[in-house]
PDB file of C-alpha atoms in Angstrom:
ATOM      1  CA  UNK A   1      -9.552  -0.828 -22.527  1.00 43.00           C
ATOM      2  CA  UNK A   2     -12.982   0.089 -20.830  1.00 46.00           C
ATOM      3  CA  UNK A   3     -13.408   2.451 -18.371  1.00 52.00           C
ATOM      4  CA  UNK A   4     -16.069   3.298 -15.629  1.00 48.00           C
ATOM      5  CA  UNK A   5     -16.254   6.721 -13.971  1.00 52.00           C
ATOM      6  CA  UNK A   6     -17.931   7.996 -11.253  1.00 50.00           C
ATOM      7  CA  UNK A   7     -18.090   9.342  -7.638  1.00 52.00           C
ATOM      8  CA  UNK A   8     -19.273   7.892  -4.451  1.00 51.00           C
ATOM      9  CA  UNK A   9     -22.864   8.269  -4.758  1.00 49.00           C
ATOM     10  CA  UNK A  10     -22.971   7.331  -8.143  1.00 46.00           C
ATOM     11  CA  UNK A  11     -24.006  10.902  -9.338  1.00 39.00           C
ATOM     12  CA  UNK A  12     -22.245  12.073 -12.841  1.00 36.00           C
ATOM     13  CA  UNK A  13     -20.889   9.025 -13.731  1.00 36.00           C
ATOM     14  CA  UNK A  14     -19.939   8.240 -17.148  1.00 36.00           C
ATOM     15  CA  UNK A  15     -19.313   4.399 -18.838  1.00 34.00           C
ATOM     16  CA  UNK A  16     -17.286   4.166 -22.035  1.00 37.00           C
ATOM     17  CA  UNK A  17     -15.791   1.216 -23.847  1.00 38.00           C
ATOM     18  CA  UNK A  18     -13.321   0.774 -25.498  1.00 38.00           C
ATOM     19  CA  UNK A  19     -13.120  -0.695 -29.384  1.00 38.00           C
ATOM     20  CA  UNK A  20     -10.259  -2.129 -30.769  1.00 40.00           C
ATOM     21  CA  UNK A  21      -8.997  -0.662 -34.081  1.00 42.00           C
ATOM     22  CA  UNK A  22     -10.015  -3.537 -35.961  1.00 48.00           C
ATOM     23  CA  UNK A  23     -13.847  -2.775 -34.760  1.00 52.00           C
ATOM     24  CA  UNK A  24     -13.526  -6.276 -32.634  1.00 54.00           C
ATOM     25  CA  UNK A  25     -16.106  -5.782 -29.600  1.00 51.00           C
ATOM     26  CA  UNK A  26     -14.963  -4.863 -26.091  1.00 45.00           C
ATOM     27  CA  UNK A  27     -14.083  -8.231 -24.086  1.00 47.00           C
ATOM     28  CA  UNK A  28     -16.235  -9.988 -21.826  1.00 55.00           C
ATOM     29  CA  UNK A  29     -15.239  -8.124 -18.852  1.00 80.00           C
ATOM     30  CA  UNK A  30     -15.866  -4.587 -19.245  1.00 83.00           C
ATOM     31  CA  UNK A  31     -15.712  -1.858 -16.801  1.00 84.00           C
ATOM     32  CA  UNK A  32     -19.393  -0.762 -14.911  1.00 89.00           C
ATOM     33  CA  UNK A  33     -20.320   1.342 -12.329  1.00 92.00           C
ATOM     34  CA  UNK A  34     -20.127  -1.482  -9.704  1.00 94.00           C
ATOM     35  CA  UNK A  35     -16.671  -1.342 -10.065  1.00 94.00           C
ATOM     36  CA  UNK A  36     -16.496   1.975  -8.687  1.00 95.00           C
ATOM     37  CA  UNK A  37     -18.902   1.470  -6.228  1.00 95.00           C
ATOM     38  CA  UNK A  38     -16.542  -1.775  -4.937  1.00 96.00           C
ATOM     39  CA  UNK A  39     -13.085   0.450  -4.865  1.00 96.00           C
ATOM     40  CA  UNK A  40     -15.054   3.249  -2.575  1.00 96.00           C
ATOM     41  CA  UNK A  41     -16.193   0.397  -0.392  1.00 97.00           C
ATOM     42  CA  UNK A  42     -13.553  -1.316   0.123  1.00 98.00           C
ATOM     43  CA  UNK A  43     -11.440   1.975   0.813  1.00 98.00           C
ATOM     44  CA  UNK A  44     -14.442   3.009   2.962  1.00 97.00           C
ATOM     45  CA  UNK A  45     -14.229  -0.037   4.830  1.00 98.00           C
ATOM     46  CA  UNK A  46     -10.197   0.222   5.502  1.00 98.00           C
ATOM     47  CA  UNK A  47     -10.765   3.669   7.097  1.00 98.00           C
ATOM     48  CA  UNK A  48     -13.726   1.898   9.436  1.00 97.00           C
ATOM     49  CA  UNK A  49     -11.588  -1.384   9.859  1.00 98.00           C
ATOM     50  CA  UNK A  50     -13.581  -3.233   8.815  1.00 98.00           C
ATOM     51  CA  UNK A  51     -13.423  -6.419   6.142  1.00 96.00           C
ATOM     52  CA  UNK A  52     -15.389  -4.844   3.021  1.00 95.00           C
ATOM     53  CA  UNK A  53     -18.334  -6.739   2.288  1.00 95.00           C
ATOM     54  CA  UNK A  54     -18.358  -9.618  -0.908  1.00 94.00           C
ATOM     55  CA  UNK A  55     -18.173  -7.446  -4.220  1.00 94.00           C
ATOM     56  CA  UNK A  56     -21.671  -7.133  -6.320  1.00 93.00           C
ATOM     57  CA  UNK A  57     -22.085  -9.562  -8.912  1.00 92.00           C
ATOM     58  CA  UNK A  58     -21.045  -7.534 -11.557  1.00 88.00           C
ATOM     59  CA  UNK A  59     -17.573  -7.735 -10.311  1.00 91.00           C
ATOM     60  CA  UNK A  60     -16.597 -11.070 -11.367  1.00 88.00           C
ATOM     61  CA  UNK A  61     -14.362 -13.677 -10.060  1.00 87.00           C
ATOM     62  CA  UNK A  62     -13.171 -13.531 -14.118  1.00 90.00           C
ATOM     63  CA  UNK A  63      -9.026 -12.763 -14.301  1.00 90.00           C
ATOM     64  CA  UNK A  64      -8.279  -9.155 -15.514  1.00 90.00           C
ATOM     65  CA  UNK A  65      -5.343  -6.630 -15.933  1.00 89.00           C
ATOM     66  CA  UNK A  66      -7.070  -3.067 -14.122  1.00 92.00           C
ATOM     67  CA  UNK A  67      -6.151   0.444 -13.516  1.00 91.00           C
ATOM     68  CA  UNK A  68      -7.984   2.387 -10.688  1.00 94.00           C
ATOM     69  CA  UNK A  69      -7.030   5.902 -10.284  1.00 95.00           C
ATOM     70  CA  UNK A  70      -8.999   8.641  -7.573  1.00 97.00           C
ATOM     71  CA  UNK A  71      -9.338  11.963  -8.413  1.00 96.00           C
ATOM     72  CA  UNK A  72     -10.489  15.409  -6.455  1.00 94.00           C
ATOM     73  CA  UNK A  73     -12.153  18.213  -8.269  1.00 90.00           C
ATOM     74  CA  UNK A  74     -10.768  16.659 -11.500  1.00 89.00           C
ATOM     75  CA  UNK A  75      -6.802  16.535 -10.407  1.00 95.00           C
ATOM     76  CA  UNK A  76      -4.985  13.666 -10.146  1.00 95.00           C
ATOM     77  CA  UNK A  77      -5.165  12.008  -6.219  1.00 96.00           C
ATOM     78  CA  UNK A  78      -3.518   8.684  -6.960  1.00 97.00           C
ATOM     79  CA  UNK A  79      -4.038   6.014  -9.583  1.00 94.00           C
ATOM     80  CA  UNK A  80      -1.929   2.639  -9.528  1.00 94.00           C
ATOM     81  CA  UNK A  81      -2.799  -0.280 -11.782  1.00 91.00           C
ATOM     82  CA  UNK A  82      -1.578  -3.423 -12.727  1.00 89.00           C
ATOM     83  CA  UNK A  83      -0.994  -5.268 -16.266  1.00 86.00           C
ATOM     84  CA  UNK A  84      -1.143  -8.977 -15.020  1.00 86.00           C
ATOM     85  CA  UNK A  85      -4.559 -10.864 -15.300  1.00 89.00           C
ATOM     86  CA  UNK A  86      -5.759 -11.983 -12.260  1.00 91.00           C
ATOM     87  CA  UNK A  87      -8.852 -12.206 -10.309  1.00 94.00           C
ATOM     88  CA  UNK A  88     -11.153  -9.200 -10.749  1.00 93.00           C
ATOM     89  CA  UNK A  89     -12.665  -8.736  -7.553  1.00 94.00           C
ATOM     90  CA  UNK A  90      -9.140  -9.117  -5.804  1.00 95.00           C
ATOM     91  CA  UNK A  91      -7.831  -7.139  -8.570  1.00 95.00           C
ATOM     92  CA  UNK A  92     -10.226  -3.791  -7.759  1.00 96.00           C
ATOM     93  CA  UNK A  93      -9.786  -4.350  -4.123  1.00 97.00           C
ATOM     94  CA  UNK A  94      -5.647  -4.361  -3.949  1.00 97.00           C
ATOM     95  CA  UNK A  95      -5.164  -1.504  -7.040  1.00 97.00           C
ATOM     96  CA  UNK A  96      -8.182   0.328  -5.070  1.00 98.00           C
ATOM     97  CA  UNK A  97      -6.106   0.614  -1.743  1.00 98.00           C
ATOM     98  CA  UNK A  98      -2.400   1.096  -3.567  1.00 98.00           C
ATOM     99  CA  UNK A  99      -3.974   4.104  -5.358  1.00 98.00           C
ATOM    100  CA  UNK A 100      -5.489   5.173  -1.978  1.00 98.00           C
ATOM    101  CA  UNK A 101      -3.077   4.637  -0.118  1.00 98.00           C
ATOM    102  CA  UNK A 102       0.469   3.405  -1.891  1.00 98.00           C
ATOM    103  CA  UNK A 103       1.163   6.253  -4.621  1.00 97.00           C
ATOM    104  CA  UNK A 104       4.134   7.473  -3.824  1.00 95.00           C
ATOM    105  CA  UNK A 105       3.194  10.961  -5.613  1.00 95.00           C
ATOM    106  CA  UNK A 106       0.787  11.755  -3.209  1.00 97.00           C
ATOM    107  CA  UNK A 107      -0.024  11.044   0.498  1.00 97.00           C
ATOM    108  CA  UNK A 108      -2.057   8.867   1.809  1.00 98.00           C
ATOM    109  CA  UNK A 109      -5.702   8.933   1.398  1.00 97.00           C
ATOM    110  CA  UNK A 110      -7.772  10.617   4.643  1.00 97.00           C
ATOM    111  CA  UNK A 111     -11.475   9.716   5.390  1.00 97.00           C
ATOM    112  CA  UNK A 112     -12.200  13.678   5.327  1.00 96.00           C
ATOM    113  CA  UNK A 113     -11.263  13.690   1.491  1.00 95.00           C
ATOM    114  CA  UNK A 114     -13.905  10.469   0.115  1.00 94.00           C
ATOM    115  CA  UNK A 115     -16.598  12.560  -0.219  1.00 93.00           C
ATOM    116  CA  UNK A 116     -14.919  14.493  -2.516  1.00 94.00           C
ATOM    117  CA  UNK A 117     -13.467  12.096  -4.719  1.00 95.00           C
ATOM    118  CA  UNK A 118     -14.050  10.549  -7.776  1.00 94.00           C
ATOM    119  CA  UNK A 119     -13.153   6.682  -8.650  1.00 95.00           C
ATOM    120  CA  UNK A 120     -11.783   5.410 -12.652  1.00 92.00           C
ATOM    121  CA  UNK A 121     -11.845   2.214 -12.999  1.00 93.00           C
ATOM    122  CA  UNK A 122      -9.951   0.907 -16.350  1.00 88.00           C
ATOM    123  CA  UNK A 123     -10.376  -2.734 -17.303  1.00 89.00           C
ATOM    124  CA  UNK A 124      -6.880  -3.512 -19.172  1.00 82.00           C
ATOM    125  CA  UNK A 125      -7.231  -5.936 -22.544  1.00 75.00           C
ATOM    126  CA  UNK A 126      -5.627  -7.046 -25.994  1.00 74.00           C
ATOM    127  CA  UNK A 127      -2.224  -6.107 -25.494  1.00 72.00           C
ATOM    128  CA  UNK A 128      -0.328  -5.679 -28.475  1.00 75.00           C
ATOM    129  CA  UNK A 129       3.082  -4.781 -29.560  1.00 80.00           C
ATOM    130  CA  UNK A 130       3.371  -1.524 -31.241  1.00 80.00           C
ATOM    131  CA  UNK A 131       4.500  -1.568 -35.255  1.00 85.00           C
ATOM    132  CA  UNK A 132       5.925   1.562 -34.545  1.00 84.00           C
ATOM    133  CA  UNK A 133       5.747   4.731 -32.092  1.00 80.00           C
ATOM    134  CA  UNK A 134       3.158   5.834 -33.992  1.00 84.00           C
ATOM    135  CA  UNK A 135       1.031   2.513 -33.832  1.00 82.00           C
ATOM    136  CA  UNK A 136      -1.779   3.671 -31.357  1.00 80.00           C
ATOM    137  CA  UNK A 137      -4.841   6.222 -31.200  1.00 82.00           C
ATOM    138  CA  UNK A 138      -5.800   8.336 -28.477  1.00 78.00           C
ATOM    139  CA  UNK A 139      -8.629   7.618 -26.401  1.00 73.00           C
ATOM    140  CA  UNK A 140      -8.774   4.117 -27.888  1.00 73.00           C
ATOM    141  CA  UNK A 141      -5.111   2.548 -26.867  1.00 71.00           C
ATOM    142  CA  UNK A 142      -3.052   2.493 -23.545  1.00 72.00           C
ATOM    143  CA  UNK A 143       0.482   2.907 -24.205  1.00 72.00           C
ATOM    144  CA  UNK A 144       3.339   1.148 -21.943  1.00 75.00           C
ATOM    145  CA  UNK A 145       6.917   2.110 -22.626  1.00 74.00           C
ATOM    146  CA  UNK A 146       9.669   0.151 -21.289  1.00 78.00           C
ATOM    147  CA  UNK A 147      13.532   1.087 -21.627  1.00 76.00           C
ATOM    148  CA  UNK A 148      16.623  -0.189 -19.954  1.00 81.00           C
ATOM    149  CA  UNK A 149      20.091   2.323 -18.034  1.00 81.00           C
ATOM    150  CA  UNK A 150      22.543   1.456 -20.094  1.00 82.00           C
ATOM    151  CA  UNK A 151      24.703   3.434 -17.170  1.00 86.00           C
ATOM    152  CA  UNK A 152      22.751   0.787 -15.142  1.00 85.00           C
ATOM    153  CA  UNK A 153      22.111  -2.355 -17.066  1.00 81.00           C
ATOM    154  CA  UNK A 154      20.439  -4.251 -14.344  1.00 84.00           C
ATOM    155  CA  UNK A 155      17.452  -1.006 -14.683  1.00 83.00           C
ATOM    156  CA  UNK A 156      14.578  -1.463 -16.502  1.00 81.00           C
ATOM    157  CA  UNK A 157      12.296   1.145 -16.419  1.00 77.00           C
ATOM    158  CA  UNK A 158       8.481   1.460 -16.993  1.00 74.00           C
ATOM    159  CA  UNK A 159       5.685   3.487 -17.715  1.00 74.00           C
ATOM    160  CA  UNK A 160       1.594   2.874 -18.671  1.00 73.00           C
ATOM    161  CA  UNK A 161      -0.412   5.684 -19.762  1.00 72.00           C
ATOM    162  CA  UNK A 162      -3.670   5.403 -20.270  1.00 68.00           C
ATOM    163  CA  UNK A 163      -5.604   8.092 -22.663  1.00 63.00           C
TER     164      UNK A 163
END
C-alpha cells in the first residue's frame, strides 16, 4: 500500500510508499498529499454545507481500494476504508466522511476538533493470499482476516489492519 500523512495545513506531513516484497514498484496510483488535502475539504465542506469543490488533479478519476483514517494528537479519531476498487476521487470523498462521521468507535466528528486533526490516506493494492500466517512483513503488507460463527454459520466476520 502507499500512504500520505499530514494535517490540515499541510505542515509535518510525511509520504511513504509502499514496495512489494518482490521489489515490484508501487502502482500507478499512489497516495500524495492532495489526497489529504481533498478528505479535509470535503469534511470541511459538510460542516459548512456546502458541495466540496472538484478534487485537484492529483486525485484521479483512476479506480482504487483506500483507507482514510483521522487522528488527534496521534490517537486514533476514526479511520474506515474500503477494499473494492472504485473511483478515486469518490473513493476519498465517501471513506473521508464514514471515518468522520460513521465509525461507530467514536462519535461523530465536530468542526471545533479539524484544526486539530491529522488525515492518513492509504491507497490499497496487490492483494494477495497469504501462504501462511506468517506470509507478510510489517510496515510493508496490510493484513485482512476473515473467519466464519460456526455457532452462527450465516456470520462472517472481518478485519483489515494496516501496519
Amino acid at each position: 500500500f502507499s500512504m500520505a500523512h499530514g494535517n490540515r495545513d499541510g505542515r509535518n506531513g510525511m509520504m511513504t510508499n509502499g514496495v512489494l516484497m518482490n521489489g515490484a514498484p508501487p502502482p500507478p496510483i499512489t497516495a500524495v498529499r492532495e489526497m489529504v488535502f481533498y478528505c479535509f475539504h470535503v469534511v470541511e465542506s459538510h460542516f459548512q454545507g456546502i458541495i466540496p469543490a472538484p478534487p485537484p488533479p492529483a486525485v484521479t478519476n483512476e479506480s482504487a481500494a483506500v483507507f482514510t483514517g483521522w487522528y488527534n494528537k496521534g490517537h486514533l479519531r476514526g479511520c474506515i476504508g474500503s477494499l473494492v476498487p472504485c473511483p478515486l476521487h469518490e473513493n476519498l470523498r465517501d471513506r473521508a466522511l464514514d471515518a468522520a462521521f460513521n465509525d461507530s468507535r467514536f462519535p461523530a466528528m465536530e468542526h471545533s476538533e479539524l484544526p486539530a486533526l491529522t488525515c492518513n490516506v492509504n491507497v490499497l493494492h496487490s492483494f494477495e493470499e497469504a501462504r501462511d500466517r506468517y506470509d507478510w512483513v510489517i510496515g510493508t503488507h496490510g493484513l485482512t482476516i476473515s473467519f466464519h460463527d460456526h455457532q452462527r454459520p450465516s456470520r462472517t466476520y472481518k478485519a483489515t489492519y494496516l501496519t
